Coordinates of N, CA, C and O in Angstrom, one line a residue:
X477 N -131.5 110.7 22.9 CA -130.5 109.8 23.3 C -129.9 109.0 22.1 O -130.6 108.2 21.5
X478 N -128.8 109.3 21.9 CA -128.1 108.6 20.9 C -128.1 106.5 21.2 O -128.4 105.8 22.2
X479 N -127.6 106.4 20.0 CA -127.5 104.7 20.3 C -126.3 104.4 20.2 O -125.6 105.4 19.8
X480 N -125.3 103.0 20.7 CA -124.4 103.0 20.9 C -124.1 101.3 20.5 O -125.0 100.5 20.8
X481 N -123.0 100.9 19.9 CA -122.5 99.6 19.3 C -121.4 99.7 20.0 O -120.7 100.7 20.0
X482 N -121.1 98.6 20.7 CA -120.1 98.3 20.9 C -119.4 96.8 20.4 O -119.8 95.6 20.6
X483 N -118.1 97.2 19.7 CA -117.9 96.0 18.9 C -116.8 95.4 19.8 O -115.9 96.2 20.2
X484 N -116.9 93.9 20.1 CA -116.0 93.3 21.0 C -115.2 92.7 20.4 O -115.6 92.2 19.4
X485 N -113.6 92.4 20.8 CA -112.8 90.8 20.6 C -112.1 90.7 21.6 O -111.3 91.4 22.1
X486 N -112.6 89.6 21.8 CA -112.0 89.1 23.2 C -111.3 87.5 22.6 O -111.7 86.8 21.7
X487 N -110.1 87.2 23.7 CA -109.2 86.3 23.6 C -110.0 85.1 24.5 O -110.4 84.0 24.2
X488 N -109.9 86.0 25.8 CA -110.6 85.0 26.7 C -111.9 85.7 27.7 O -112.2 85.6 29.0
X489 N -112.3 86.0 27.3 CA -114.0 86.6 27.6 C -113.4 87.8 28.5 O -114.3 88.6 28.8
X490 N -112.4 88.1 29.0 CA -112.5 89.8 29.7 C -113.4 91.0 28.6 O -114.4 91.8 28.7
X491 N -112.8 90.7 27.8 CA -113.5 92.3 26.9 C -114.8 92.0 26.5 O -115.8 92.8 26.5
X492 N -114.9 91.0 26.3 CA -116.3 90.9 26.5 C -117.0 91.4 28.0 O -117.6 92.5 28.2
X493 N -116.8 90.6 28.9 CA -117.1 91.0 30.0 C -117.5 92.7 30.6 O -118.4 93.3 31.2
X494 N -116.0 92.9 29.8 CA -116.0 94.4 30.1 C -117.2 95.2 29.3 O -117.8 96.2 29.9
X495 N -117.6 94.7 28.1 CA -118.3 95.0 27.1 C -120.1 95.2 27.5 O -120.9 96.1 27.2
X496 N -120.1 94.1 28.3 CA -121.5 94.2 29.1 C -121.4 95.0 30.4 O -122.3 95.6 31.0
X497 N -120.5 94.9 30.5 CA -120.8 95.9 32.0 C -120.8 97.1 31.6 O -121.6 97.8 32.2
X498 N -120.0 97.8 30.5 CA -120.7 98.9 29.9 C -121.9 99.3 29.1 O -122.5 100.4 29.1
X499 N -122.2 98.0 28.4 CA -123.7 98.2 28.2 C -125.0 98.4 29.5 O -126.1 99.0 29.4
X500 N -124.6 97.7 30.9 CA -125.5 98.0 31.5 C -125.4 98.8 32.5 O -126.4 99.1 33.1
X501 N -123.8 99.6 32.8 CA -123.4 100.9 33.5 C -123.6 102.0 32.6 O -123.6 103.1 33.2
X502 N -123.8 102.1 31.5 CA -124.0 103.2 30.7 C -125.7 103.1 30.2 O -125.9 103.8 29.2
X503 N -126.1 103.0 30.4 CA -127.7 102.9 29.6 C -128.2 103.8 30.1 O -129.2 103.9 29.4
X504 N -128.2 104.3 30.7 CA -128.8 105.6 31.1 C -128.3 107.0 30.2 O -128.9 108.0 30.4
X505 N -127.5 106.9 29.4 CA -126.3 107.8 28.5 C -127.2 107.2 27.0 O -127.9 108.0 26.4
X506 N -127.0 106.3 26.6 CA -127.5 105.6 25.2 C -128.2 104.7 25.2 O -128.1 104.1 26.3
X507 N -129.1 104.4 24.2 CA -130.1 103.7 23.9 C -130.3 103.9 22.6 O -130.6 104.9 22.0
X508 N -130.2 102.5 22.2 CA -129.9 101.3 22.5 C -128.5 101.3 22.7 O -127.8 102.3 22.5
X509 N -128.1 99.9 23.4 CA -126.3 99.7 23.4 C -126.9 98.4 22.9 O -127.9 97.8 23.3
X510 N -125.9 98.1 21.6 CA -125.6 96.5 21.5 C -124.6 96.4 21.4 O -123.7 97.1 20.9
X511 N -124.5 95.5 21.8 CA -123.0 94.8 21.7 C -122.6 93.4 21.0 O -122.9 92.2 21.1
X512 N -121.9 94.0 20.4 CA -121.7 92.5 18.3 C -120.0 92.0 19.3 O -119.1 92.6 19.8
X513 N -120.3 91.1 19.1 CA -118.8 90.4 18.7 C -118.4 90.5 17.6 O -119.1 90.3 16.6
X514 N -117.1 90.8 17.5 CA -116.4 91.2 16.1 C -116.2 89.6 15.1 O -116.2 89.6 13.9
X515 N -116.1 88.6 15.8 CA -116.6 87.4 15.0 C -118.0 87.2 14.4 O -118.4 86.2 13.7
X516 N -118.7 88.0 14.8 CA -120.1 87.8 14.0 C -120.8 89.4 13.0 O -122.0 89.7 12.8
X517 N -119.5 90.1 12.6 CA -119.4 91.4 11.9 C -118.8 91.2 11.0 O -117.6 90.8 10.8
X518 N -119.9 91.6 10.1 CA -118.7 92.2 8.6 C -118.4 93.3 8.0 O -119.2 94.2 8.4
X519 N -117.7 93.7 7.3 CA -116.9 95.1 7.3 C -118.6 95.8 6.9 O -118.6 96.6 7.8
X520 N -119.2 95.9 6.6 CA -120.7 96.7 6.7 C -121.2 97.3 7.7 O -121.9 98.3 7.7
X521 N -120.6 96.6 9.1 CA -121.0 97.2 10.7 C -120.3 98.4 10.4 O -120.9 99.2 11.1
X522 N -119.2 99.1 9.7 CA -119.0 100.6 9.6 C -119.4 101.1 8.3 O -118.6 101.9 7.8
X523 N -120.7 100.5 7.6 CA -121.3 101.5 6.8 C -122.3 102.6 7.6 O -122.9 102.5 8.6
X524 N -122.1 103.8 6.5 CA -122.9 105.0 7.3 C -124.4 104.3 6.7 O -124.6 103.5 5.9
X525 N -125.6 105.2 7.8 CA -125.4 105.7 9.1 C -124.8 104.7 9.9 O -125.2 103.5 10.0
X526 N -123.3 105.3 11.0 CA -123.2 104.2 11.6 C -124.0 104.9 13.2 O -124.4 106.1 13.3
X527 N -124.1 104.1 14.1 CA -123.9 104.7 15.1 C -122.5 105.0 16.0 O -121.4 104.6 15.7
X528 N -123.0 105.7 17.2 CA -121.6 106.1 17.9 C -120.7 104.7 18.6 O -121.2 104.1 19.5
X529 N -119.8 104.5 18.2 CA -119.2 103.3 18.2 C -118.3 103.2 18.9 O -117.5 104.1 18.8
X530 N -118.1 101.8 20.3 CA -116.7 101.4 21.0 C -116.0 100.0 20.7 O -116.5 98.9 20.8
X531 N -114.9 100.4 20.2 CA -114.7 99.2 20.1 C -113.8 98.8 21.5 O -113.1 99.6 22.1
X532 N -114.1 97.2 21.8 CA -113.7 97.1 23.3 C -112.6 95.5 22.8 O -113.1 94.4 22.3
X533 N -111.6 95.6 22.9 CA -110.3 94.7 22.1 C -109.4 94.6 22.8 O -108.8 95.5 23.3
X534 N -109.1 92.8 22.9 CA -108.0 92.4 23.8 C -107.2 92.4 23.1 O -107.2 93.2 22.1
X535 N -106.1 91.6 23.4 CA -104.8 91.7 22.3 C -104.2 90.3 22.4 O -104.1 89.9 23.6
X536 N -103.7 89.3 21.3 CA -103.3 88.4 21.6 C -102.0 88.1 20.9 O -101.6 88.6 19.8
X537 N -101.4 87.1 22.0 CA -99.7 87.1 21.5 C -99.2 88.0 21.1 O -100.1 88.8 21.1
X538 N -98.4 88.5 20.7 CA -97.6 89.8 20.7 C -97.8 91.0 20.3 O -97.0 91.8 19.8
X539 N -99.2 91.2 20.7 CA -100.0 92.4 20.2 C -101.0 92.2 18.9 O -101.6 93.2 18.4
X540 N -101.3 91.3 18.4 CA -102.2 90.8 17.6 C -103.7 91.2 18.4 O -103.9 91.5 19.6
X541 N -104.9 90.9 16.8 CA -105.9 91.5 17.1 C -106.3 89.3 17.8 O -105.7 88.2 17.5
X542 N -107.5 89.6 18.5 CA -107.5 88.5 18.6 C -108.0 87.5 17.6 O -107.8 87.8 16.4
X543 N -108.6 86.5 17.8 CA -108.6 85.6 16.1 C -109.6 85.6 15.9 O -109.8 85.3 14.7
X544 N -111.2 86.1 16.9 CA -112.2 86.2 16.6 C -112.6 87.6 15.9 O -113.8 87.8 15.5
X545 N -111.3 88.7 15.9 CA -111.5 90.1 15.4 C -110.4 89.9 14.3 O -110.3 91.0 13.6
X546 N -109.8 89.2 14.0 CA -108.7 89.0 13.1 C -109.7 89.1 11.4 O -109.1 89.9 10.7
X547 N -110.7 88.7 10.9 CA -111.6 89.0 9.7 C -112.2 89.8 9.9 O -113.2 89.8 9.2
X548 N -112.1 90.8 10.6 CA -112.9 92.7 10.3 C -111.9 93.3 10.2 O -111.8 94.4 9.6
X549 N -110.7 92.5 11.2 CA -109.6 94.2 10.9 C -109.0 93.8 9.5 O -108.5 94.8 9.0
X550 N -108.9 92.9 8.9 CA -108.9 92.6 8.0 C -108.8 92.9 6.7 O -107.9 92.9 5.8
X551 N -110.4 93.5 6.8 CA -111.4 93.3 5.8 C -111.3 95.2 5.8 O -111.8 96.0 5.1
X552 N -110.6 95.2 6.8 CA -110.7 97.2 7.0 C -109.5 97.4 6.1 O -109.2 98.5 5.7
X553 N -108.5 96.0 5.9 CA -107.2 96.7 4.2 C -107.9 95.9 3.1 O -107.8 96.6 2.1
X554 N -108.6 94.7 3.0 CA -108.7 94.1 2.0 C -110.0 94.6 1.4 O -110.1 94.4 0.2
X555 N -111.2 95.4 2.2 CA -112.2 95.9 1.5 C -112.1 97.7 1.9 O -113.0 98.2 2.5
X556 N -111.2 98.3 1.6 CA -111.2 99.5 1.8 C -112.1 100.7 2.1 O -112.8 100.6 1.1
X557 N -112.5 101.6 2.8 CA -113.9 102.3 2.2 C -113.6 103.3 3.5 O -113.1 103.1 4.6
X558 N -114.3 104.9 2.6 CA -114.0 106.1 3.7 C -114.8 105.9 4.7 O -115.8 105.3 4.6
X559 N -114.6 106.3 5.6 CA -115.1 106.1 7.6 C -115.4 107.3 7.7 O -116.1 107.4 8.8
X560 N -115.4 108.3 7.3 CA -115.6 109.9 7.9 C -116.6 110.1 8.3 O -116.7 111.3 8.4
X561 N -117.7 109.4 8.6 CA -118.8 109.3 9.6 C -118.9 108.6 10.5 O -119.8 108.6 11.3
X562 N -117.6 107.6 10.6 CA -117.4 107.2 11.7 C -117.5 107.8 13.1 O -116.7 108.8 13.1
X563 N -118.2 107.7 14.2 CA -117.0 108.3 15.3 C -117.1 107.3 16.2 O -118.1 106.7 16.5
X564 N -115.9 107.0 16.9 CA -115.3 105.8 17.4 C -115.0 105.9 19.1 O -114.8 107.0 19.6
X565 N -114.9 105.1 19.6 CA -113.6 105.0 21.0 C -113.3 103.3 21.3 O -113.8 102.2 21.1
X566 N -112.6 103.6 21.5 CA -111.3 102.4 21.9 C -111.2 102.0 23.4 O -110.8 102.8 24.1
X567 N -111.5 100.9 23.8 CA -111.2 100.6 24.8 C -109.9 99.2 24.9 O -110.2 98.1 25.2
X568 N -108.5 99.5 24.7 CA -107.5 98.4 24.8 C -107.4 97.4 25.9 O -107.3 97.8 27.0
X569 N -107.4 95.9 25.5 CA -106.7 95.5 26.9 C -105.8 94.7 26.9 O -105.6 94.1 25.9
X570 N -105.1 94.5 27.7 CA -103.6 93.6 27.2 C -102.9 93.6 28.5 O -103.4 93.8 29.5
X571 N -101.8 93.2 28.3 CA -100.9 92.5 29.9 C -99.5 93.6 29.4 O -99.0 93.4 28.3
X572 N -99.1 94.5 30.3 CA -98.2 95.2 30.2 C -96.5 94.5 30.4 O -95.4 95.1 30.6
X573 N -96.7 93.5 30.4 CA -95.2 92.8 30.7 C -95.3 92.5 29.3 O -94.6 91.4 29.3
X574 N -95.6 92.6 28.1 CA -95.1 92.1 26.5 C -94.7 93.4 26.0 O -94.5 93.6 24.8
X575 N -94.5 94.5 27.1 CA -93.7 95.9 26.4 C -94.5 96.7 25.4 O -95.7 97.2 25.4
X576 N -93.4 96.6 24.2 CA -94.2 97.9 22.9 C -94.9 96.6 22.3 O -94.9 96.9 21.1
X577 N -95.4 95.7 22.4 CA -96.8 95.5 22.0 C -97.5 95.2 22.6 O -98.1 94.2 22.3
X578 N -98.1 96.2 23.9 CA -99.2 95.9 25.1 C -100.2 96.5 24.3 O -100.2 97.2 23.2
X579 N -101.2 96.1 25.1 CA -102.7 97.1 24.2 C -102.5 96.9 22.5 O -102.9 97.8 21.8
X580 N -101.9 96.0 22.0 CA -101.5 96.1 20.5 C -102.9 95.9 19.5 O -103.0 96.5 18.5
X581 N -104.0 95.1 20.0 CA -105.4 94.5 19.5 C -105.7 95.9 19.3 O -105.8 96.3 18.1
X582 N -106.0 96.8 20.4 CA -107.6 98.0 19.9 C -106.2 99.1 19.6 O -106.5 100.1 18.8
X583 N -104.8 99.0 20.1 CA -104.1 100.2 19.1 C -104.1 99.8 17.5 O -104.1 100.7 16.7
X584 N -104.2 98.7 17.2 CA -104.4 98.1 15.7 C -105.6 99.0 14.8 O -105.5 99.9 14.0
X585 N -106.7 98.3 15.7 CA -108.1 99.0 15.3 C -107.6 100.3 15.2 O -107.3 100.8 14.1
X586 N -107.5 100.9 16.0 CA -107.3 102.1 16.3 C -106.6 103.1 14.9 O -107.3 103.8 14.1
X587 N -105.3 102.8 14.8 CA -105.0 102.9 13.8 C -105.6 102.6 12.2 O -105.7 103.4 11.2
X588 N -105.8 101.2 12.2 CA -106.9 101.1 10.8 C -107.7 102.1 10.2 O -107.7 102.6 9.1
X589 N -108.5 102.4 11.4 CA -109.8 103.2 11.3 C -109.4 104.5 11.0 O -109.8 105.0 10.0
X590 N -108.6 105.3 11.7 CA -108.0 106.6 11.2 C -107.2 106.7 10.0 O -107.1 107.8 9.4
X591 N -106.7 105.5 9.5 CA -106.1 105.6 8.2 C -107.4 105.6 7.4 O -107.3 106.2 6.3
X592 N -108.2 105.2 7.6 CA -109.6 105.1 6.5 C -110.6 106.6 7.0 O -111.7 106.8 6.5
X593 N -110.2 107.5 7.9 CA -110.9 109.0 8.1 C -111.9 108.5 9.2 O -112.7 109.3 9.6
X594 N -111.9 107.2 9.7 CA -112.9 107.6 11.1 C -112.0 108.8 12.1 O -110.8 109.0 12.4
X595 N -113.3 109.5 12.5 CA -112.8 109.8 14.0 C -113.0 109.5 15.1 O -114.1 109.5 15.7
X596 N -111.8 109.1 15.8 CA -111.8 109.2 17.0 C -112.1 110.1 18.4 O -111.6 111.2 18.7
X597 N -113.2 109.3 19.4 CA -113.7 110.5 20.4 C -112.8 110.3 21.7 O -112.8 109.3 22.3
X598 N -112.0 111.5 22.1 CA -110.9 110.9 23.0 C -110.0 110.4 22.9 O -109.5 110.4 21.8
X599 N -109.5 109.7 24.1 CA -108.1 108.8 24.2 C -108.6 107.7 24.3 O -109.7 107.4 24.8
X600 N -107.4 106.9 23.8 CA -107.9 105.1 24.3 C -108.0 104.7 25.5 O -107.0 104.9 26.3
X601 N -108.8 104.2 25.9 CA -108.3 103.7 27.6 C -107.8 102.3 26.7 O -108.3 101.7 25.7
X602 N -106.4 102.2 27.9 CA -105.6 101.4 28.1 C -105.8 100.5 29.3 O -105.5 101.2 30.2
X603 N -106.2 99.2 29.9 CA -106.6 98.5 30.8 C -105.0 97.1 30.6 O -104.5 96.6 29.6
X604 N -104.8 96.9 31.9 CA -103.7 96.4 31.8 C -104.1 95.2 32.8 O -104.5 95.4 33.9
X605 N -104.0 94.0 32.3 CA -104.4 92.9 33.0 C -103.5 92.8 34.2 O -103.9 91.9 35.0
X606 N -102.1 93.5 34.5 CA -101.4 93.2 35.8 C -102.1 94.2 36.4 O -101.2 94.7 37.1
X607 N -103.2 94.9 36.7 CA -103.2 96.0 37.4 C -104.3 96.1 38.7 O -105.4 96.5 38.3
X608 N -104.4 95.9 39.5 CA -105.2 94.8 40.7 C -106.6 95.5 40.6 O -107.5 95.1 41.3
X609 N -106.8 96.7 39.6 CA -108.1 97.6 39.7 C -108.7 96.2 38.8 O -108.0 95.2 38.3
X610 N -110.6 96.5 39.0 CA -111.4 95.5 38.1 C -111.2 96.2 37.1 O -111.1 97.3 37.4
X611 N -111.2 96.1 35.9 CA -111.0 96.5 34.6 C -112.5 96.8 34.4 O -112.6 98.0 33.9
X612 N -113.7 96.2 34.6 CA -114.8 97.3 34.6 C -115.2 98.6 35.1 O -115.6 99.6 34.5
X613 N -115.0 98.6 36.3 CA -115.3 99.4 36.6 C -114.3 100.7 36.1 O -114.6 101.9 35.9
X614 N -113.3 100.2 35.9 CA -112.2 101.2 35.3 C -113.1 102.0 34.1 O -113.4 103.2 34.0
X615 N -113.3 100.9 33.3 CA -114.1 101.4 31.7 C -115.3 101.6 32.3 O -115.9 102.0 31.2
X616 N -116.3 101.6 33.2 CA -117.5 101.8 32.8 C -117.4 103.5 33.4 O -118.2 104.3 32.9
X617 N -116.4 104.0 34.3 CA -116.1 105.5 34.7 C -115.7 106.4 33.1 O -116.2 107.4 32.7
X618 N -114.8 105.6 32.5 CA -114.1 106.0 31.4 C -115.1 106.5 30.6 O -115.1 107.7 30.3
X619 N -116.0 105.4 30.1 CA -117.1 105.0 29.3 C -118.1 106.5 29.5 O -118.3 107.2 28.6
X620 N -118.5 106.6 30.6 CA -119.6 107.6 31.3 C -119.1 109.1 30.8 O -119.8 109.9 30.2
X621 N -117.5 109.0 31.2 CA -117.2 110.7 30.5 C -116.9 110.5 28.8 O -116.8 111.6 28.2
X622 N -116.7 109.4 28.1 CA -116.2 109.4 26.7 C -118.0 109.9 26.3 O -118.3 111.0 26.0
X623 N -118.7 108.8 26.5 CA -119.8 109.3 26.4 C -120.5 110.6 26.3 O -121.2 110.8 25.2
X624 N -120.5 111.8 27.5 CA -120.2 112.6 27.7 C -119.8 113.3 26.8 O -120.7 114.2 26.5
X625 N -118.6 113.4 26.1 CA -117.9 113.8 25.2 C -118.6 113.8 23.8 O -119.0 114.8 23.1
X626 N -118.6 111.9 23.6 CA -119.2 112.2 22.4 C -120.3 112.8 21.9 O -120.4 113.2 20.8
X627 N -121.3 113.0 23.1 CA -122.9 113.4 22.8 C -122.6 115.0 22.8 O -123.7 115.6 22.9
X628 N -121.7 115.7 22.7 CA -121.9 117.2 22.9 C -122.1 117.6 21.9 O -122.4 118.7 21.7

């Protein structure tokens, strides 16, 4: 059983939220799950060996990463370094009424990380705060087959 990090930033505790409910809907898939807030990481959390990694990222004001992930994504142009052992998934969340910059926080990450050779497992789930589904359960279904995916 592989182990699994999931790195959070949250604006106002959903991604977080979401974050634990995938650590305790998925545990049966990986072990360990921890789950770091991206305000208490430093660009070292993607030194190899890493483990298999989600990053779970809201988005604030006009697609910004939020201010407690704002010093890793950072630190991913100001301290450069190849990722190709990375492998990653993305979980976005954001309010679809701010247009082309919805989901902008984990499309950010997202992007970073493949400019530096991580790979990406999958597509991003996109979670849209107008959308009357619980946003966990959305990701912890998501979560189960990305999972899936990455362990083959």
């Amino acid at each position: 059983m592989a182990a699994l990090r999931i790195l959070v930033g949250s604006v106002s505790g959903t991604a977080l939220h979401v974050a634990q409910t995938l650590s305790l809907g998925c545990d049966d898939l990986a072990q360990p799950i921890d789950v770091v807030p991206m305000d208490a990481a430093g660009i070292e959390v993607f030194d190899a060996p890493a483990p298999l990694t989600l990053l779970c990222v809201s988005t604030y004001g006009a697609g910004n990463v939020p201010d407690g992930a704002a010093a890793l994504y950072d630190a991913l142009d100001t301290q450069p370094r190849y990722l190709g052992h990375l492998r990653y998934g993305v979980v976005a969340l954001g309010d679809s009424s701010y247009g082309e910059t919805f989901a902008g926080g984990g499309r950010s990450f997202d992007a970073r990380l493949q400019d530096l050779g991580a790979q990406r497992v999958g597509e991003v789930l996109v979670l849209d705060a107008t959308d009357a589904t619980e946003p966990a359960d959305v990701a912890t279904a998501w979560c189960r087959a990305w999972l899936a995916e990455a362990l083959r």
